[in-house]
Coordinates of C-alpha atoms in Angstrom, one line a residue:
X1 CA 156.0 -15.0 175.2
X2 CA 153.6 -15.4 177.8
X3 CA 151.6 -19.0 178.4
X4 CA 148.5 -17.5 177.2
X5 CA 150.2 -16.3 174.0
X6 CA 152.1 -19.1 173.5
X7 CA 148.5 -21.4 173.8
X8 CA 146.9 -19.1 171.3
X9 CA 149.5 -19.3 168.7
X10 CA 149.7 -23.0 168.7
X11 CA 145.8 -23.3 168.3
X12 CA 146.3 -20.8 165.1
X13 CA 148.9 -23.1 163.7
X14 CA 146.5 -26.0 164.2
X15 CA 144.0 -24.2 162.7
X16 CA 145.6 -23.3 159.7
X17 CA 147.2 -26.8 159.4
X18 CA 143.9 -29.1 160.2
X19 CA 141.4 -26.6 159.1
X20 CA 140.3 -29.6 157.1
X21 CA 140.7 -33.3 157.9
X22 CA 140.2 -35.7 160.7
X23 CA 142.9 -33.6 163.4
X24 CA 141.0 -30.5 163.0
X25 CA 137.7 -32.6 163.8
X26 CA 140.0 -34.0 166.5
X27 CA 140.5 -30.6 168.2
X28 CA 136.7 -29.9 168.1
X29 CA 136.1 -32.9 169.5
X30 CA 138.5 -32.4 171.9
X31 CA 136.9 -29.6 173.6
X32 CA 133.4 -31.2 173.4
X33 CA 134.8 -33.2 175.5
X34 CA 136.1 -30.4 178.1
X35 CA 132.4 -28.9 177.9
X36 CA 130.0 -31.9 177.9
X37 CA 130.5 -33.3 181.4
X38 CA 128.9 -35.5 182.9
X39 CA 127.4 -33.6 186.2
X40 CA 125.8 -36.5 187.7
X41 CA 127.2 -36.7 191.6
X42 CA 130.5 -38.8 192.5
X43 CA 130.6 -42.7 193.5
X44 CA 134.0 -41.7 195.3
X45 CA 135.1 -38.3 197.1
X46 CA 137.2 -36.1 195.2
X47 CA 141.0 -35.8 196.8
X48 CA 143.1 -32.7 196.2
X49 CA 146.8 -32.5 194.6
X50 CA 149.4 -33.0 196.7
X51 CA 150.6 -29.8 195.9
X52 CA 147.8 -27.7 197.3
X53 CA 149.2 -25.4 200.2
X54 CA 148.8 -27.6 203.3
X55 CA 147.0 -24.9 205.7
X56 CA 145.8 -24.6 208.9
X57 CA 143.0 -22.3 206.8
X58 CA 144.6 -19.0 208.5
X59 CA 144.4 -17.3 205.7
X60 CA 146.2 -14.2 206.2
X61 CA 149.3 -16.5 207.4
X62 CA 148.9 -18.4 204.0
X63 CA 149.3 -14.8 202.2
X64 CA 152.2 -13.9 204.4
X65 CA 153.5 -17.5 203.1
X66 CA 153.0 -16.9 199.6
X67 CA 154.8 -13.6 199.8
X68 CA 158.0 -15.2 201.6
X69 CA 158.0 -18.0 198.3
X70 CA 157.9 -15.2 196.1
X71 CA 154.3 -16.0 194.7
X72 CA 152.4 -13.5 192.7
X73 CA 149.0 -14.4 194.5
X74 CA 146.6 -17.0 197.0
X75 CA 143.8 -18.9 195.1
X76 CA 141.5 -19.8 197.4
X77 CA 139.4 -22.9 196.1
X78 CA 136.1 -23.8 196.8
X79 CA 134.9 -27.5 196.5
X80 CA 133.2 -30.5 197.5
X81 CA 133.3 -34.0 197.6
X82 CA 131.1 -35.3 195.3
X83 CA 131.4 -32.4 192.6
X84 CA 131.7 -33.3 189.1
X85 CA 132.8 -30.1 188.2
X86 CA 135.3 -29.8 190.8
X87 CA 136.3 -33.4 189.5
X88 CA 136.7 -31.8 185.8
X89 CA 139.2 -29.0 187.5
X90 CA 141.1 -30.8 189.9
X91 CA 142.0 -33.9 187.9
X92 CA 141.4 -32.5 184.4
X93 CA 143.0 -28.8 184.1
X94 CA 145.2 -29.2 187.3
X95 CA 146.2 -32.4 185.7
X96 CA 147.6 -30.9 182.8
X97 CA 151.0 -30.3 182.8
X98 CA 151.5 -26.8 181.7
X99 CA 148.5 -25.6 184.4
X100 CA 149.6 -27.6 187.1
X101 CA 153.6 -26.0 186.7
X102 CA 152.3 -22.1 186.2
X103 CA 150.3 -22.6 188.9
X104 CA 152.8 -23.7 191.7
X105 CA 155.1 -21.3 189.8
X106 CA 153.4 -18.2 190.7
X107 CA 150.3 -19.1 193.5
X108 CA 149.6 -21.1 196.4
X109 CA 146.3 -22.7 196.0
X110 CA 144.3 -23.3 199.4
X111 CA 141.0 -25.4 199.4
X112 CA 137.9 -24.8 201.1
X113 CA 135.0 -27.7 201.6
X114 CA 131.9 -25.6 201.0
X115 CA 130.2 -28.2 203.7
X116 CA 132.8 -28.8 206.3
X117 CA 133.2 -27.2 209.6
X118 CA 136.7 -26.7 210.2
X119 CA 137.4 -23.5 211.3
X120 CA 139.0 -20.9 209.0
X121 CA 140.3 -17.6 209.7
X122 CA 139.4 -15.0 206.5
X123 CA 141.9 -12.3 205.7
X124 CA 139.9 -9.4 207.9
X125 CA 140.6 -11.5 210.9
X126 CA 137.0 -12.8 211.4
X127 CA 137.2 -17.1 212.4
X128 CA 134.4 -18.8 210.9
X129 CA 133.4 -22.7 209.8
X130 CA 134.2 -23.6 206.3
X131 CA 130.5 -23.9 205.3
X132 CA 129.8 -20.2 206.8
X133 CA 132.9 -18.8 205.5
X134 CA 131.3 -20.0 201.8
X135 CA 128.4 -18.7 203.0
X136 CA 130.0 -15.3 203.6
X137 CA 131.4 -15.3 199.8
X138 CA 128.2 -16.1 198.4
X139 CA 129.4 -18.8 196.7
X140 CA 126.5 -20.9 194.9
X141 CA 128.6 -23.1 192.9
X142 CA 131.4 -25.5 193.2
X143 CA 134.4 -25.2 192.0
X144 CA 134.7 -21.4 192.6
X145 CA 138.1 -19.9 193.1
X146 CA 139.2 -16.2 194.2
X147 CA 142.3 -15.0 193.5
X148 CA 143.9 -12.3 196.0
X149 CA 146.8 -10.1 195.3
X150 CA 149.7 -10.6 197.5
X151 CA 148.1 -7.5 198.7
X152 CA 145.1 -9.3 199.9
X153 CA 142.8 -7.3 197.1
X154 CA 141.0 -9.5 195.5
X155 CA 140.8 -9.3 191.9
X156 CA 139.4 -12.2 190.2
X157 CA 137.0 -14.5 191.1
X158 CA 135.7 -17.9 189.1
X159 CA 132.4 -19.6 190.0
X160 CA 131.9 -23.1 187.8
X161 CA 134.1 -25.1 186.1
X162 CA 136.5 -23.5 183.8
X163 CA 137.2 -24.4 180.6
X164 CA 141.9 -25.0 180.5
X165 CA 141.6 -22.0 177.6
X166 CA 139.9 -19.8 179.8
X167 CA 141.3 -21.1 183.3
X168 CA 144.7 -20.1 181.4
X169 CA 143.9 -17.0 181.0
X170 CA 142.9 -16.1 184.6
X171 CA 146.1 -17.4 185.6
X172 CA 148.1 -15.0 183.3
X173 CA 145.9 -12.2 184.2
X174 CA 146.4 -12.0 188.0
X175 CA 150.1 -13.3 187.8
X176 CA 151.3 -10.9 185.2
X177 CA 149.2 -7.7 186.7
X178 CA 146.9 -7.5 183.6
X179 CA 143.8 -6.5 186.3
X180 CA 145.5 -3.4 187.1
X181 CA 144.7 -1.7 183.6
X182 CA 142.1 -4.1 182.3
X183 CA 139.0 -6.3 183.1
X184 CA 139.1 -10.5 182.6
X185 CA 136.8 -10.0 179.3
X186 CA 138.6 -7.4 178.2
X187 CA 141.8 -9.1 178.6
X188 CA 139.8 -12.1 177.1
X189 CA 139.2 -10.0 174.3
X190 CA 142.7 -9.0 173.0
X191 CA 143.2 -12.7 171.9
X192 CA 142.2 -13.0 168.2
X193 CA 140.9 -14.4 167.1
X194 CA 138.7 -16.4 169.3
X195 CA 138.1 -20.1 169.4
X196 CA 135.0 -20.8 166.9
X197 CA 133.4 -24.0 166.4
X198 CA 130.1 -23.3 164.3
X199 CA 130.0 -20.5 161.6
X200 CA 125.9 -20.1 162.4
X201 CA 124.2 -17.3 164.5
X202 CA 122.7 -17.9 167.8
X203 CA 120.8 -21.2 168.9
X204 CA 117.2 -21.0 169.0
X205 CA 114.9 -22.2 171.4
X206 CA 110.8 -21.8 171.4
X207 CA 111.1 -21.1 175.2
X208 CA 112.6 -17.4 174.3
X209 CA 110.5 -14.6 174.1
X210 CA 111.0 -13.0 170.4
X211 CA 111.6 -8.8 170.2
X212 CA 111.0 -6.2 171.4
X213 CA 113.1 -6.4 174.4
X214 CA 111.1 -4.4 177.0
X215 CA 111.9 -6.1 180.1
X216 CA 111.4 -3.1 182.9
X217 CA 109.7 -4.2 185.7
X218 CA 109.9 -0.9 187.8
X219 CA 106.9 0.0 186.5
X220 CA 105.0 -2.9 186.7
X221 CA 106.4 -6.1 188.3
X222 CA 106.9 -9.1 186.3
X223 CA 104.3 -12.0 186.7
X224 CA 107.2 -14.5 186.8
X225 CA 111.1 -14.8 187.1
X226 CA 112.8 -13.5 184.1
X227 CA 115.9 -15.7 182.5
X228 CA 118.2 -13.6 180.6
X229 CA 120.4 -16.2 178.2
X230 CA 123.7 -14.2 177.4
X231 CA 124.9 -15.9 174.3
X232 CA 127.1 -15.1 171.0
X233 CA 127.8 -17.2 167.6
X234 CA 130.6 -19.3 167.0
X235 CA 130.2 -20.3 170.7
X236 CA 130.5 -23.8 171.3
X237 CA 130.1 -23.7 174.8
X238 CA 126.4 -22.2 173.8
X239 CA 125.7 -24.9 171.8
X240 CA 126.3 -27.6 174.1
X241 CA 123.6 -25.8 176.3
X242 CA 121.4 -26.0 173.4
X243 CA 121.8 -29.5 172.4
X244 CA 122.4 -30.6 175.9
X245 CA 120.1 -29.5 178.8
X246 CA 118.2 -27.4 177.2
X247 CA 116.8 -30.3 175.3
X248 CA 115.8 -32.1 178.1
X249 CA 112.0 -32.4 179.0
X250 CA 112.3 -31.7 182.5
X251 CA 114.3 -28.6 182.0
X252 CA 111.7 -27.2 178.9
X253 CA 109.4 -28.0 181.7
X254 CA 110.7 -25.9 184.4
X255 CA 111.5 -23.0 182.1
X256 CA 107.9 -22.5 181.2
X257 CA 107.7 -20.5 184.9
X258 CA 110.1 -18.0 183.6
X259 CA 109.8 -15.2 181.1
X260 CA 112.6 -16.2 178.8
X261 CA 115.2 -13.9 176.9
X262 CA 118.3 -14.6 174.7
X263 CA 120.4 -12.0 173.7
X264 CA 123.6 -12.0 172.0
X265 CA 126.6 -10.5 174.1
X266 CA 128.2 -8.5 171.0
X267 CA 125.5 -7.0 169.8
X268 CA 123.5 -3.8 169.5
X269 CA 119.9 -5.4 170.0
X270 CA 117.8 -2.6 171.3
X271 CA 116.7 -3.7 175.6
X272 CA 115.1 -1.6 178.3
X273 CA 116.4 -3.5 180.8
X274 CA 114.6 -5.1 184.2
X275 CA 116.0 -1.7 185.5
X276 CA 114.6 0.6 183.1
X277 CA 117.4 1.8 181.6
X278 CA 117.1 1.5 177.8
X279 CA 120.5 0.3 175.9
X280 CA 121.8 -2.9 173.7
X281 CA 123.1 -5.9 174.7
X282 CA 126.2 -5.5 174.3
X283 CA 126.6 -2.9 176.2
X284 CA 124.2 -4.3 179.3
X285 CA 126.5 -7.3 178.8
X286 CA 129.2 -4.7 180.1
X287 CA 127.4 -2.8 182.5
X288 CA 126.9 -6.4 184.2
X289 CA 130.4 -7.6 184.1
X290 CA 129.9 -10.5 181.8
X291 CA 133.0 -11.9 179.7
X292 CA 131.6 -15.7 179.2
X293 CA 129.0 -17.1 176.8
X294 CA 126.6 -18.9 177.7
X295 CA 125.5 -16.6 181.1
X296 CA 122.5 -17.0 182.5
X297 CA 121.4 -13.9 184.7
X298 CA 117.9 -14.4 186.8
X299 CA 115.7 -12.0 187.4
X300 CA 112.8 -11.6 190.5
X301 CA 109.7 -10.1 189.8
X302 CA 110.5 -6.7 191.0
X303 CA 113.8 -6.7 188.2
X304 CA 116.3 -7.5 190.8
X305 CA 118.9 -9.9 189.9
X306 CA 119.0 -13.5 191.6
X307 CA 121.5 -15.7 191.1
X308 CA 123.6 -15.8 187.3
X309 CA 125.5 -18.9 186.1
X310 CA 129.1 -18.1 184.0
X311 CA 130.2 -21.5 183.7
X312 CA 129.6 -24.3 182.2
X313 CA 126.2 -25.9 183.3
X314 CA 124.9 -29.2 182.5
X315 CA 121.5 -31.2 183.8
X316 CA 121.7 -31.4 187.1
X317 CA 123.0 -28.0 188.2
X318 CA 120.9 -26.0 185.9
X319 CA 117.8 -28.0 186.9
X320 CA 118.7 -27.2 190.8
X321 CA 119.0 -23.6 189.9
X322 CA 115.4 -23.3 188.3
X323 CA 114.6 -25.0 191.0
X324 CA 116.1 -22.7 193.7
X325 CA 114.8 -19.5 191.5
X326 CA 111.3 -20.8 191.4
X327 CA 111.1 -21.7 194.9
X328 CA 111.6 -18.3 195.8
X329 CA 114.0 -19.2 198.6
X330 CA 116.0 -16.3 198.0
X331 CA 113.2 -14.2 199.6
X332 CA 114.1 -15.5 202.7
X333 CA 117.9 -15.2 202.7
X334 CA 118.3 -19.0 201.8
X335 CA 121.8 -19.3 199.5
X336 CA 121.3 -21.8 197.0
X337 CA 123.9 -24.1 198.8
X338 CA 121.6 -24.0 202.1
X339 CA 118.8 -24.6 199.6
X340 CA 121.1 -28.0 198.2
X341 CA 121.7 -29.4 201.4
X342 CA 118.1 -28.8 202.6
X343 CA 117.0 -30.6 199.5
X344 CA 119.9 -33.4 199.8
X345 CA 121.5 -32.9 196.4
X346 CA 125.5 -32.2 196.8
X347 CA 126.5 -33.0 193.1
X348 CA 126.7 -29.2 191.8

């Protein structure tokens, strides 16, 4: 029985045992408290496990490495500092016991500060600074992790904190070959049934634009940014949005310069998308890769896509995202990390 399996089953037995009564309002509870973080920045720098592969940041000599252990893959880590949400990973899923043992079991885990300058060597060869090597990876938020093959093929990548239930999973995937035959959400997917905390439909919000769904813009370009708000039922993730920052004035304020549009991820809710291309979203869902609810996928004027956020997103990251969006600094080439630093905000 595989870790992931082995995970699932026990929350089924929990579920049938504590369906009602104060331990199955325990467990909900539980992962509230996984999903509502706290993102405002650090008082004190984050420090890594002790574990983490001590590396001279050459990374194709940390692959060769791994191969010699008999590892199953690198994970190369992306953080900061001052990051809440790297905080969340490092000390909260790393520090559980189960995560932190599969994870020496079967990778080496090498960590990159997005801001820092020592010089790393990527696995084509090519020596550059930490901060331009992050640069080169388009990585927008902190913690993101990539996971490589001992092949050096990369075949997973996480950017935001991830929940233990789905950080699991991506272990499991890469280490036991699952991405040779299936995608992450599909391999999501085959565990049933999923985690549910609410039995309603979607959450509503009076900043979404109601149906029809004709968002093309090849024919004529949008007057503002479009927000696309991938979401499902029985998502508690979603609801923490909803109740969370979403409900904050300064965030309803920034989202009235976007043309706003939730759709659910499983269903067959007619869309001509930004592209043109009419289909459901469900199946746009697929054509764009998406296996997490909430998602967030911006739009420019002209229907090409921004920036999208697949993790869990509280106050201050989403507001720095609207932000960036708004600004219109990706016109110019400017990453939302340069954008962070130019603006002196390091807590995403």
């Amino acid at each position: 029985m595989t870790l992931f399996t082995a995970y699932r089953r026990l929350f089924l037995t929990f579920s049938l045992l504590l369906a009602v009564g104060p331990l199955g309002l325990l467990q909900a509870a539980t992962e509230e408290d996984e999903l509502a973080l706290d993102d405002a920045p650090l008082e004190n720098p984050l420090h890594y496990p002790a574990w983490f592969q001590l590396s001279f940041l050459q990374l194709q000599e940390d692959l060769q490495e791994a191969r010699g252990l008999g590892k199953r893959g690198l994970i190369v880590y992306f953080g900061q500092d001052y990051c809440p949400y790297c905080k969340a990973l490092v000390e909260g899923n790393f520090g559980m016991r189960d995560i932190e043992q599969y994870t020496q079991k079967y990778f080496d885990v090498v960590a990159i500060d997005i801001h820092g300058n020592k010089p790393v060597t990527n696995l084509n060869g090519v020596v550059l600074s930490e901060k331009d090597y992050a640069a080169s990876e388009r990585i927008n938020f902190t913690p993101s992790l990539i996971f490589y093959t001992l092949e050096g093929r990369e075949v997973l990548r996480l950017q935001g904190y991830p929940s233990p239930y789905r950080f699991r999973a991506a272990l499991e995937y890469v280490a036991d070959g699952h991405y040779r035959e299936e995608s992450f959400d599909e391999y999501l997917a085959r565990a049933n049934p999923p985690l549910a905390f609410e039995m309603d439909g979607l959450n509503q919000g009076d900043f979404f634009t109601p149906p029809p769904y004709v968002l093309d813009r090849t024919y004529l370009p949008g007057k503002t940014p479009l927000l696309v708000s991938f979401e499902q039922g029985n998502c508690h993730a979603c609801d923490v949005l909803h109740s969370a920052p979403l409900q904050n004035p300064e965030i309803q304020q920034l989202l009235t310069a976007f043309e706003s549009v939730q759709l659910d991820i499983g269903a067959d809710t007619p869309v001509i998308t930004p592209a043109g291309v009419y289909t459901n979203s469900r199946d746009w869902a697929e054509m764009l890769g998406l296996f997490y609810t909430p998602t967030l996928v911006f739009f420019d004027e002209q229907g090409d896509e921004i920036i999208r956020v697949d993790s869990v997103v509280g106050f201050y990251r989403l507001r720095k995202v609207l932000e960036y969006v708004l600004s219109g600094s990706y016109k110019r080439g400017i990453t939302l990390q340069q954008f962070r630093r130019s603006s002196a905000g390091r807590s995403e």
